[in-house]
Amino acid sequence: MKQYKKLIYIVTGILIVGVIVMTLLDVNQNKIVNTSFNEVITDIMQEREITSIVLSEIGGENLDMLVDDKEEIDKILGLYSKMKLRKIEGPKFRDKVVVQLDIRTESEVDVIFSLRVTDNGYVDVYEYVKNEGHAYQITNDFDFESLYQLLQQQGEFLAKIETP
């Protein structure tokens, strides 16, 4: 009987320690890795005003769109602001299509940061000032098609202008 009591105490102790460790790991992991587009851009921009953005499609028609109108910039960033992200290890490569967003400020001619959204739900962010990048997975129902359609509409508009 003494043997069984001792064994029950040991197994119970191991289970309690395991539950505590797993709970702490899960809480810490959720604090560190869950974020949003707005949090990412706020950390990078640090009160700098966005003066222009370039949207580019990579893999497909390779469309580009330069936007320097404040209202249009806000509308495009509004599409991105709906993204909820979870930080992951290393970049995930695209399936078919990537929409890249490059952001510039008035004081800096070069791109401040670049964000690539893939059609399979991954985001790669590269911050040029710090020379570092991060990878994320989109965790909500982000509407990738809205971004892609915006570029396609711009491409159709340019094609009409270029055709005599």
GROMACS .gro file of N, CA and C in nm:
model
  492
    1MET      N    1   0.082  -0.118   0.000
    1MET     CA    2   0.000   0.000   0.000
    1MET      C    3   0.087   0.126   0.000
    2LYS      N    4   0.200   0.121   0.077
    2LYS     CA    5   0.290   0.235   0.083
    2LYS      C    6   0.350   0.264  -0.055
    3GLN      N    7   0.382   0.160  -0.128
    3GLN     CA    8   0.439   0.178  -0.261
    3GLN      C    9   0.342   0.250  -0.354
    4TYR      N   10   0.217   0.211  -0.350
    4TYR     CA   11   0.118   0.273  -0.438
    4TYR      C   12   0.094   0.419  -0.402
    5LYS      N   13   0.094   0.449  -0.270
    5LYS     CA   14   0.076   0.588  -0.228
    5LYS      C   15   0.191   0.675  -0.278
    6LYS      N   16   0.311   0.624  -0.264
    6LYS     CA   17   0.429   0.699  -0.309
    6LYS      C   18   0.424   0.720  -0.461
    7LEU      N   19   0.385   0.617  -0.534
    7LEU     CA   20   0.375   0.626  -0.679
    7LEU      C   21   0.265   0.726  -0.721
    8ILE      N   22   0.154   0.725  -0.651
    8ILE     CA   23   0.046   0.820  -0.680
    8ILE      C   24   0.093   0.962  -0.656
    9TYR      N   25   0.166   0.989  -0.548
    9TYR     CA   26   0.219   1.123  -0.520
    9TYR      C   27   0.317   1.169  -0.628
   10ILE      N   28   0.402   1.080  -0.671
   10ILE     CA   29   0.501   1.114  -0.775
   10ILE      C   30   0.431   1.147  -0.906
   11VAL      N   31   0.337   1.063  -0.950
   11VAL     CA   32   0.265   1.085  -1.075
   11VAL      C   33   0.183   1.215  -1.066
   12THR      N   34   0.116   1.238  -0.955
   12THR     CA   35   0.038   1.360  -0.936
   12THR      C   36   0.129   1.482  -0.941
   13GLY      N   37   0.243   1.477  -0.876
   13GLY     CA   38   0.338   1.589  -0.877
   13GLY      C   39   0.389   1.619  -1.017
   14ILE      N   40   0.421   1.514  -1.092
   14ILE     CA   41   0.468   1.533  -1.230
   14ILE      C   42   0.357   1.597  -1.315
   15LEU      N   43   0.236   1.552  -1.300
   15LEU     CA   44   0.124   1.608  -1.377
   15LEU      C   45   0.101   1.755  -1.342
   16ILE      N   46   0.108   1.790  -1.214
   16ILE     CA   47   0.087   1.930  -1.172
   16ILE      C   48   0.198   2.019  -1.229
   17VAL      N   49   0.322   1.976  -1.218
   17VAL     CA   50   0.434   2.053  -1.273
   17VAL      C   51   0.419   2.067  -1.424
   18GLY      N   52   0.381   1.961  -1.492
   18GLY     CA   53   0.362   1.965  -1.638
   18GLY      C   54   0.254   2.064  -1.678
   19VAL      N   55   0.143   2.064  -1.607
   19VAL     CA   56   0.034   2.158  -1.638
   19VAL      C   57   0.080   2.302  -1.616
   20ILE      N   58   0.151   2.327  -1.508
   20ILE     CA   59   0.200   2.463  -1.480
   20ILE      C   60   0.298   2.509  -1.588
   21VAL      N   61   0.391   2.425  -1.627
   21VAL     CA   62   0.489   2.460  -1.730
   21VAL      C   63   0.420   2.486  -1.863
   22MET      N   64   0.328   2.400  -1.902
   22MET     CA   65   0.258   2.418  -2.030
   22MET      C   66   0.176   2.548  -2.030
   23THR      N   67   0.112   2.579  -1.919
   23THR     CA   68   0.034   2.703  -1.909
   23THR      C   69   0.124   2.825  -1.922
   24LEU      N   70   0.238   2.824  -1.854
   24LEU     CA   71   0.331   2.937  -1.862
   24LEU      C   72   0.386   2.953  -2.002
   25LEU      N   73   0.420   2.845  -2.068
   25LEU     CA   74   0.471   2.853  -2.205
   25LEU      C   75   0.366   2.908  -2.300
   26ASP      N   76   0.242   2.865  -2.286
   26ASP     CA   77   0.135   2.912  -2.373
   26ASP      C   78   0.107   3.060  -2.351
   27VAL      N   79   0.105   3.106  -2.228
   27VAL     CA   80   0.080   3.247  -2.198
   27VAL      C   81   0.194   3.333  -2.253
   28ASN      N   82   0.318   3.293  -2.232
   28ASN     CA   83   0.431   3.370  -2.282
   28ASN      C   84   0.434   3.372  -2.435
   29GLN      N   85   0.402   3.261  -2.496
   29GLN     CA   86   0.404   3.256  -2.642
   29GLN      C   87   0.299   3.350  -2.700
   30ASN      N   88   0.180   3.354  -2.644
   30ASN     CA   89   0.076   3.443  -2.696
   30ASN      C   90   0.108   3.589  -2.673
   31LYS      N   91   0.176   3.624  -2.566
   31LYS     CA   92   0.214   3.763  -2.541
   31LYS      C   93   0.315   3.811  -2.645
   32ILE      N   94   0.408   3.728  -2.681
   32ILE     CA   95   0.519   3.767  -2.767
   32ILE      C   96   0.479   3.770  -2.914
   33VAL      N   97   0.408   3.672  -2.961
   33VAL     CA   98   0.395   3.655  -3.104
   33VAL      C   99   0.270   3.715  -3.169
   34ASN      N  100   0.165   3.741  -3.096
   34ASN     CA  101   0.044   3.795  -3.157
   34ASN      C  102   0.053   3.946  -3.169
   35THR      N  103   0.022   3.997  -3.288
   35THR     CA  104   0.031   4.140  -3.312
   35THR      C  105  -0.067   4.176  -3.425
   36SER      N  106  -0.058   4.296  -3.472
   36SER     CA  107  -0.142   4.340  -3.584
   36SER      C  108  -0.058   4.427  -3.677
   37PHE      N  109  -0.110   4.454  -3.795
   37PHE     CA  110  -0.042   4.541  -3.889
   37PHE      C  111  -0.020   4.679  -3.827
   38ASN      N  112  -0.122   4.731  -3.758
   38ASN     CA  113  -0.110   4.864  -3.698
   38ASN      C  114   0.003   4.870  -3.596
   39GLU      N  115   0.020   4.766  -3.515
   39GLU     CA  116   0.129   4.764  -3.418
   39GLU      C  117   0.265   4.759  -3.487
   40VAL      N  118   0.275   4.680  -3.592
   40VAL     CA  119   0.401   4.667  -3.666
   40VAL      C  120   0.438   4.801  -3.729
   41ILE      N  121   0.342   4.866  -3.796
   41ILE     CA  122   0.373   4.991  -3.865
   41ILE      C  123   0.402   5.103  -3.765
   42THR      N  124   0.332   5.105  -3.651
   42THR     CA  125   0.357   5.207  -3.550
   42THR      C  126   0.497   5.193  -3.493
   43ASP      N  127   0.541   5.070  -3.466
   43ASP     CA  128   0.676   5.048  -3.415
   43ASP      C  129   0.782   5.095  -3.514
   44ILE      N  130   0.759   5.071  -3.642
   44ILE     CA  131   0.859   5.104  -3.743
   44ILE      C  132   0.859   5.253  -3.776
   45MET      N  133   0.742   5.311  -3.791
   45MET     CA  134   0.733   5.450  -3.837
   45MET      C  135   0.769   5.551  -3.727
   46GLN      N  136   0.739   5.523  -3.603
   46GLN     CA  137   0.776   5.610  -3.491
   46GLN      C  138   0.749   5.758  -3.519
   47GLU      N  139   0.622   5.790  -3.539
   47GLU     CA  140   0.577   5.929  -3.558
   47GLU      C  141   0.618   5.991  -3.691
   48ARG      N  142   0.682   5.919  -3.781
   48ARG     CA  143   0.714   5.975  -3.913
   48ARG      C  144   0.590   5.968  -4.001
   49GLU      N  145   0.572   6.070  -4.084
   49GLU     CA  146   0.455   6.074  -4.171
   49GLU      C  147   0.485   6.002  -4.302
   50ILE      N  148   0.392   5.922  -4.345
   50ILE     CA  149   0.403   5.850  -4.471
   50ILE      C  150   0.367   5.946  -4.583
   51THR      N  151   0.459   5.965  -4.678
   51THR     CA  152   0.433   6.057  -4.790
   51THR      C  153   0.403   5.984  -4.920
   52SER      N  154   0.450   5.861  -4.933
   52SER     CA  155   0.416   5.784  -5.052
   52SER      C  156   0.432   5.635  -5.024
   53ILE      N  157   0.356   5.558  -5.099
   53ILE     CA  158   0.368   5.413  -5.093
   53ILE      C  159   0.370   5.360  -5.236
   54VAL      N  160   0.431   5.245  -5.250
   54VAL     CA  161   0.431   5.176  -5.378
   54VAL      C  162   0.375   5.037  -5.353
   55LEU      N  163   0.270   5.003  -5.426
   55LEU     CA  164   0.216   4.868  -5.423
   55LEU      C  165   0.266   4.797  -5.547
   56SER      N  166   0.316   4.677  -5.530
   56SER     CA  167   0.369   4.600  -5.642
   56SER      C  168   0.317   4.458  -5.634
   57GLU      N  169   0.289   4.402  -5.750
   57GLU     CA  170   0.255   4.261  -5.757
   57GLU      C  171   0.378   4.186  -5.804
   58ILE      N  172   0.409   4.078  -5.735
   58ILE     CA  173   0.524   3.996  -5.771
   58ILE      C  174   0.472   3.857  -5.803
   59GLY      N  175   0.498   3.810  -5.922
   59GLY     CA  176   0.450   3.678  -5.962
   59GLY      C  177   0.314   3.692  -6.026
   60GLY      N  178   0.309   3.707  -6.152
   60GLY     CA  179   0.182   3.731  -6.222
   60GLY      C  180   0.206   3.838  -6.326
   61GLU      N  181   0.127   3.943  -6.320
   61GLU     CA  182   0.139   4.050  -6.418
   61GLU      C  183   0.246   4.152  -6.383
   62ASN      N  184   0.302   4.145  -6.263
   62ASN     CA  185   0.406   4.237  -6.215
   62ASN      C  186   0.364   4.384  -6.228
   63LEU      N  187   0.251   4.416  -6.169
   63LEU     CA  188   0.198   4.552  -6.172
   63LEU      C  189   0.259   4.636  -6.061
   64ASP      N  190   0.271   4.767  -6.084
   64ASP     CA  191   0.321   4.862  -5.985
   64ASP      C  192   0.224   4.978  -5.974
   65MET      N  193   0.214   5.035  -5.855
   65MET     CA  194   0.123   5.147  -5.834
   65MET      C  195   0.186   5.241  -5.732
   66LEU      N  196   0.220   5.363  -5.773
   66LEU     CA  197   0.273   5.466  -5.684
   66LEU      C  198   0.158   5.551  -5.634
   67VAL      N  199   0.150   5.568  -5.503
   67VAL     CA  200   0.043   5.647  -5.443
   67VAL      C  201   0.107   5.753  -5.354
   68ASP      N  202   0.076   5.881  -5.383
   68ASP     CA  203   0.127   5.988  -5.296
   68ASP      C  204   0.016   6.079  -5.245
   69ASP      N  205  -0.110   6.046  -5.278
   69ASP     CA  206  -0.225   6.119  -5.226
   69ASP      C  207  -0.259   6.067  -5.087
   70LYS      N  208  -0.269   6.158  -4.989
   70LYS     CA  209  -0.289   6.120  -4.848
   70LYS      C  210  -0.416   6.036  -4.829
   71GLU      N  211  -0.525   6.074  -4.895
   71GLU     CA  212  -0.650   5.999  -4.881
   71GLU      C  213  -0.637   5.857  -4.937
   72GLU      N  214  -0.572   5.845  -5.051
   72GLU     CA  215  -0.552   5.712  -5.110
   72GLU      C  216  -0.460   5.626  -5.024
   73ILE      N  217  -0.356   5.688  -4.969
   73ILE     CA  218  -0.265   5.616  -4.878
   73ILE      C  219  -0.344   5.563  -4.759
   74ASP      N  220  -0.427   5.648  -4.699
   74ASP     CA  221  -0.507   5.606  -4.584
   74ASP      C  222  -0.603   5.493  -4.621
   75LYS      N  223  -0.660   5.499  -4.740
   75LYS     CA  224  -0.752   5.394  -4.784
   75LYS      C  225  -0.679   5.261  -4.800
   76ILE      N  226  -0.561   5.264  -4.860
   76ILE     CA  227  -0.484   5.141  -4.879
   76ILE      C  228  -0.436   5.086  -4.746
   77LEU      N  229  -0.384   5.173  -4.659
   77LEU     CA  230  -0.340   5.127  -4.527
   77LEU      C  231  -0.458   5.075  -4.446
   78GLY      N  232  -0.578   5.128  -4.473
   78GLY     CA  233  -0.698   5.077  -4.406
   78GLY      C  234  -0.724   4.931  -4.440
   79LEU      N  235  -0.695   4.892  -4.565
   79LEU     CA  236  -0.708   4.750  -4.603
   79LEU      C  237  -0.612   4.663  -4.521
   80TYR      N  238  -0.489   4.712  -4.509
   80TYR     CA  239  -0.387   4.637  -4.434
   80TYR      C  240  -0.417   4.633  -4.284
   81SER      N  241  -0.480   4.738  -4.232
   81SER     CA  242  -0.501   4.750  -4.088
   81SER      C  243  -0.590   4.639  -4.032
   82LYS      N  244  -0.658   4.568  -4.118
   82LYS     CA  245  -0.746   4.460  -4.073
   82LYS      C  246  -0.670   4.331  -4.044
   83MET      N  247  -0.539   4.328  -4.075
   83MET     CA  248  -0.460   4.206  -4.056
   83MET      C  249  -0.424   4.184  -3.910
   84LYS      N  250  -0.448   4.063  -3.864
   84LYS     CA  251  -0.399   4.017  -3.734
   84LYS      C  252  -0.288   3.919  -3.764
   85LEU      N  253  -0.177   3.932  -3.692
   85LEU     CA  254  -0.057   3.856  -3.727
   85LEU      C  255  -0.004   3.775  -3.609
   86ARG      N  256   0.063   3.666  -3.642
   86ARG     CA  257   0.135   3.585  -3.543
   86ARG      C  258   0.277   3.569  -3.595
   87LYS      N  259   0.374   3.608  -3.514
   87LYS     CA  260   0.514   3.599  -3.554
   87LYS      C  261   0.555   3.453  -3.568
   88ILE      N  262   0.629   3.424  -3.675
   88ILE     CA  263   0.677   3.288  -3.701
   88ILE      C  264   0.826   3.293  -3.730
   89GLU      N  265   0.886   3.178  -3.739
   89GLU     CA  266   1.029   3.169  -3.769
   89GLU      C  267   1.049   3.167  -3.920
   90GLY      N  268   1.130   3.259  -3.970
   90GLY     CA  269   1.170   3.259  -4.110
   90GLY      C  270   1.059   3.291  -4.206
   91PRO      N  271   1.093   3.343  -4.322
   91PRO     CA  272   0.992   3.378  -4.422
   91PRO      C  273   0.931   3.254  -4.486
   92LYS      N  274   0.805   3.266  -4.522
   92LYS     CA  275   0.736   3.160  -4.596
   92LYS      C  276   0.724   3.208  -4.740
   93PHE      N  277   0.761   3.125  -4.831
   93PHE     CA  278   0.760   3.167  -4.970
   93PHE      C  279   0.621   3.156  -5.029
   94ARG      N  280   0.599   3.235  -5.130
   94ARG     CA  281   0.466   3.251  -5.189
   94ARG      C  282   0.422   3.126  -5.265
   95ASP      N  283   0.292   3.116  -5.274
   95ASP     CA  284   0.233   3.014  -5.360
   95ASP      C  285   0.228   3.065  -5.503
   96LYS      N  286   0.152   3.172  -5.527
   96LYS     CA  287   0.137   3.224  -5.662
   96LYS      C  288   0.168   3.372  -5.671
   97VAL      N  289   0.104   3.451  -5.583
   97VAL     CA  290   0.108   3.596  -5.596
   97VAL      C  291   0.145   3.662  -5.464
   98VAL      N  292   0.222   3.768  -5.474
   98VAL     CA  293   0.260   3.848  -5.358
   98VAL      C  294   0.228   3.994  -5.390
   99VAL      N  295   0.170   4.064  -5.293
   99VAL     CA  296   0.152   4.207  -5.305
   99VAL      C  297   0.250   4.272  -5.207
  100GLN      N  298   0.338   4.354  -5.260
  100GLN     CA  299   0.441   4.419  -5.179
  100GLN      C  300   0.404   4.565  -5.157
  101LEU      N  301   0.418   4.610  -5.034
  101LEU     CA  302   0.393   4.749  -4.996
  101LEU      C  303   0.524   4.810  -4.951
  102ASP      N  304   0.570   4.916  -5.020
  102ASP     CA  305   0.690   4.989  -4.981
  102ASP      C  306   0.646   5.125  -4.931
  103ILE      N  307   0.697   5.166  -4.814
  103ILE     CA  308   0.658   5.293  -4.754
  103ILE      C  309   0.776   5.387  -4.748
  104ARG      N  310   0.750   5.514  -4.788
  104ARG     CA  311   0.852   5.619  -4.784
  104ARG      C  312   0.800   5.735  -4.701
  105THR      N  313   0.894   5.816  -4.647
  105THR     CA  314   0.856   5.939  -4.579
  105THR      C  315   0.920   6.056  -4.652
  106GLU      N  316   0.876   6.177  -4.618
  106GLU     CA  317   0.928   6.295  -4.686
  106GLU      C  318   1.076   6.317  -4.657
  107SER      N  319   1.117   6.290  -4.535
  107SER     CA  320   1.255   6.316  -4.496
  107SER      C  321   1.353   6.211  -4.549
  108GLU      N  322   1.302   6.096  -4.590
  108GLU     CA  323   1.390   5.989  -4.636
  108GLU      C  324   1.346   5.945  -4.775
  109VAL      N  325   1.437   5.956  -4.869
  109VAL     CA  326   1.406   5.923  -5.008
  109VAL      C  327   1.389   5.772  -5.026
  110ASP      N  328   1.468   5.697  -4.954
  110ASP     CA  329   1.463   5.552  -4.968
  110ASP      C  330   1.341   5.494  -4.896
  111VAL      N  331   1.315   5.369  -4.925
  111VAL     CA  332   1.204   5.297  -4.863
  111VAL      C  333   1.237   5.276  -4.715
  112ILE      N  334   1.140   5.304  -4.629
  112ILE     CA  335   1.155   5.283  -4.484
  112ILE      C  336   1.140   5.134  -4.453
  113PHE      N  337   1.030   5.078  -4.501
  113PHE     CA  338   1.013   4.935  -4.484
  113PHE      C  339   0.927   4.878  -4.596
  114SER      N  340   0.940   4.749  -4.612
  114SER     CA  341   0.871   4.677  -4.716
  114SER      C  342   0.793   4.563  -4.651
  115LEU      N  343   0.671   4.543  -4.698
  115LEU     CA  344   0.586   4.440  -4.642
  115LEU      C  345   0.530   4.359  -4.758
  116ARG      N  346   0.551   4.229  -4.755
  116ARG     CA  347   0.501   4.140  -4.861
  116ARG      C  348   0.392   4.051  -4.804
  117VAL      N  349   0.275   4.057  -4.865
  117VAL     CA  350   0.162   3.973  -4.826
  117VAL      C  351   0.144   3.869  -4.934
  118THR      N  352   0.144   3.742  -4.895
  118THR     CA  353   0.130   3.635  -4.992
  118THR      C  354  -0.015   3.589  -5.001
  119ASP      N  355  -0.048   3.527  -5.111
  119ASP     CA  356  -0.184   3.478  -5.130
  119ASP      C  357  -0.214   3.356  -5.044
  120ASN      N  358  -0.113   3.301  -4.978
  120ASN     CA  359  -0.139   3.186  -4.890
  120ASN      C  360  -0.132   3.224  -4.742
  121GLY      N  361  -0.142   3.355  -4.711
  121GLY     CA  362  -0.161   3.396  -4.573
  121GLY      C  363  -0.036   3.425  -4.492
  122TYR      N  364   0.074   3.459  -4.557
  122TYR     CA  365   0.196   3.493  -4.485
  122TYR      C  366   0.239   3.636  -4.517
  123VAL      N  367   0.310   3.696  -4.423
  123VAL     CA  368   0.357   3.834  -4.437
  123VAL      C  369   0.505   3.837  -4.400
  124ASP      N  370   0.585   3.897  -4.487
  124ASP     CA  371   0.726   3.922  -4.458
  124ASP      C  372   0.746   4.072  -4.450
  125VAL      N  373   0.808   4.117  -4.341
  125VAL     CA  374   0.834   4.260  -4.321
  125VAL      C  375   0.984   4.280  -4.316
  126TYR      N  376   1.032   4.379  -4.392
  126TYR     CA  377   1.174   4.410  -4.388
  126TYR      C  378   1.189   4.558  -4.356
  127GLU      N  379   1.260   4.587  -4.249
  127GLU     CA  380   1.284   4.724  -4.206
  127GLU      C  381   1.425   4.764  -4.250
  128TYR      N  382   1.433   4.854  -4.347
  128TYR     CA  383   1.560   4.892  -4.407
  128TYR      C  384   1.650   4.970  -4.311
  129VAL      N  385   1.592   5.054  -4.226
  129VAL     CA  386   1.670   5.134  -4.132
  129VAL      C  387   1.750   5.044  -4.037
  130LYS      N  388   1.686   4.940  -3.987
  130LYS     CA  389   1.752   4.847  -3.894
  130LYS      C  390   1.817   4.729  -3.964
  131ASN      N  391   1.790   4.714  -4.096
  131ASN     CA  392   1.843   4.603  -4.173
  131ASN      C  393   1.802   4.468  -4.113
  132GLU      N  394   1.672   4.456  -4.083
  132GLU     CA  395   1.623   4.330  -4.028
  132GLU      C  396   1.482   4.301  -4.078
  133GLY      N  397   1.450   4.175  -4.080
  133GLY     CA  398   1.319   4.133  -4.128
  133GLY      C  399   1.252   4.039  -4.030
  134HIS      N  400   1.120   4.028  -4.044
  134HIS     CA  401   1.041   3.939  -3.959
  134HIS      C  402   0.935   3.872  -4.045
  135ALA      N  403   0.894   3.755  -4.005
  135ALA     CA  404   0.791   3.681  -4.078
  135ALA      C  405   0.670   3.662  -3.986
  136TYR      N  406   0.552   3.668  -4.047
  136TYR     CA  407   0.427   3.653  -3.974
  136TYR      C  408   0.332   3.565  -4.053
  137GLN      N  409   0.236   3.509  -3.981
  137GLN     CA  410   0.125   3.440  -4.045
  137GLN      C  411  -0.001   3.520  -4.014
  138ILE      N  412  -0.086   3.538  -4.114
  138ILE     CA  413  -0.212   3.609  -4.093
  138ILE      C  414  -0.306   3.514  -4.019
  139THR      N  415  -0.364   3.562  -3.907
  139THR     CA  416  -0.446   3.476  -3.823
  139THR      C  417  -0.595   3.504  -3.833
  140ASN      N  418  -0.635   3.602  -3.914
  140ASN     CA  419  -0.778   3.629  -3.931
  140ASN      C  420  -0.814   3.617  -4.079
  141ASP      N  421  -0.936   3.650  -4.110
  141ASP     CA  422  -0.985   3.639  -4.249
  141ASP      C  423  -0.951   3.766  -4.326
  142PHE      N  424  -0.824   3.789  -4.350
  142PHE     CA  425  -0.780   3.906  -4.424
  142PHE      C  426  -0.817   3.891  -4.571
  143ASP      N  427  -0.866   3.997  -4.631
  143ASP     CA  428  -0.913   3.994  -4.770
  143ASP      C  429  -0.799   4.028  -4.866
  144PHE      N  430  -0.719   3.928  -4.902
  144PHE     CA  431  -0.608   3.946  -4.994
  144PHE      C  432  -0.658   3.992  -5.131
  145GLU      N  433  -0.774   3.944  -5.171
  145GLU     CA  434  -0.829   3.977  -5.303
  145GLU      C  435  -0.851   4.127  -5.320
  146SER      N  436  -0.886   4.197  -5.213
  146SER     CA  437  -0.907   4.343  -5.223
  146SER      C  438  -0.779   4.413  -5.266
  147LEU      N  439  -0.667   4.373  -5.207
  147LEU     CA  440  -0.538   4.432  -5.246
  147LEU      C  441  -0.505   4.398  -5.391
  148TYR      N  442  -0.523   4.274  -5.425
  148TYR     CA  443  -0.491   4.229  -5.559
  148TYR      C  444  -0.578   4.298  -5.664
  149GLN      N  445  -0.706   4.313  -5.635
  149GLN     CA  446  -0.797   4.381  -5.728
  149GLN      C  447  -0.760   4.528  -5.744
  150LEU      N  448  -0.715   4.591  -5.637
  150LEU     CA  449  -0.671   4.730  -5.645
  150LEU      C  450  -0.557   4.745  -5.745
  151LEU      N  451  -0.463   4.655  -5.742
  151LEU     CA  452  -0.353   4.657  -5.838
  151LEU      C  453  -0.400   4.626  -5.980
  152GLN      N  454  -0.489   4.531  -5.994
  152GLN     CA  455  -0.540   4.497  -6.127
  152GLN      C  456  -0.616   4.614  -6.188
  153GLN      N  457  -0.695   4.685  -6.107
  153GLN     CA  458  -0.768   4.801  -6.158
  153GLN      C  459  -0.671   4.908  -6.205
  154GLN      N  460  -0.563   4.928  -6.131
  154GLN     CA  461  -0.462   5.025  -6.170
  154GLN      C  462  -0.397   4.982  -6.301
  155GLY      N  463  -0.369   4.854  -6.317
  155GLY     CA  464  -0.309   4.803  -6.440
  155GLY      C  465  -0.401   4.822  -6.559
  156GLU      N  466  -0.530   4.798  -6.543
  156GLU     CA  467  -0.627   4.818  -6.651
  156GLU      C  468  -0.633   4.967  -6.688
  157PHE      N  469  -0.629   5.054  -6.587
  157PHE     CA  470  -0.633   5.199  -6.611
  157PHE      C  471  -0.510   5.243  -6.691
  158LEU      N  472  -0.393   5.194  -6.652
  158LEU     CA  473  -0.270   5.230  -6.724
  158LEU      C  474  -0.271   5.175  -6.866
  159ALA      N  475  -0.325   5.056  -6.885
  159ALA     CA  476  -0.332   4.997  -7.018
  159ALA      C  477  -0.421   5.081  -7.111
  160LYS      N  478  -0.530   5.136  -7.056
  160LYS     CA  479  -0.617   5.222  -7.137
  160LYS      C  480  -0.547   5.352  -7.175
  161ILE      N  481  -0.466   5.407  -7.086
  161ILE     CA  482  -0.394   5.531  -7.113
  161ILE      C  483  -0.288   5.508  -7.221
  162GLU      N  484  -0.217   5.395  -7.211
  162GLU     CA  485  -0.106   5.367  -7.302
  162GLU      C  486  -0.155   5.327  -7.442
  163THR      N  487  -0.276   5.277  -7.453
  163THR     CA  488  -0.329   5.235  -7.583
  163THR      C  489  -0.379   5.358  -7.659
  164PRO      N  490  -0.326   5.383  -7.780
  164PRO     CA  491  -0.370   5.502  -7.856
  164PRO      C  492  -0.510   5.488  -7.912
   0.00000   0.00000   0.00000
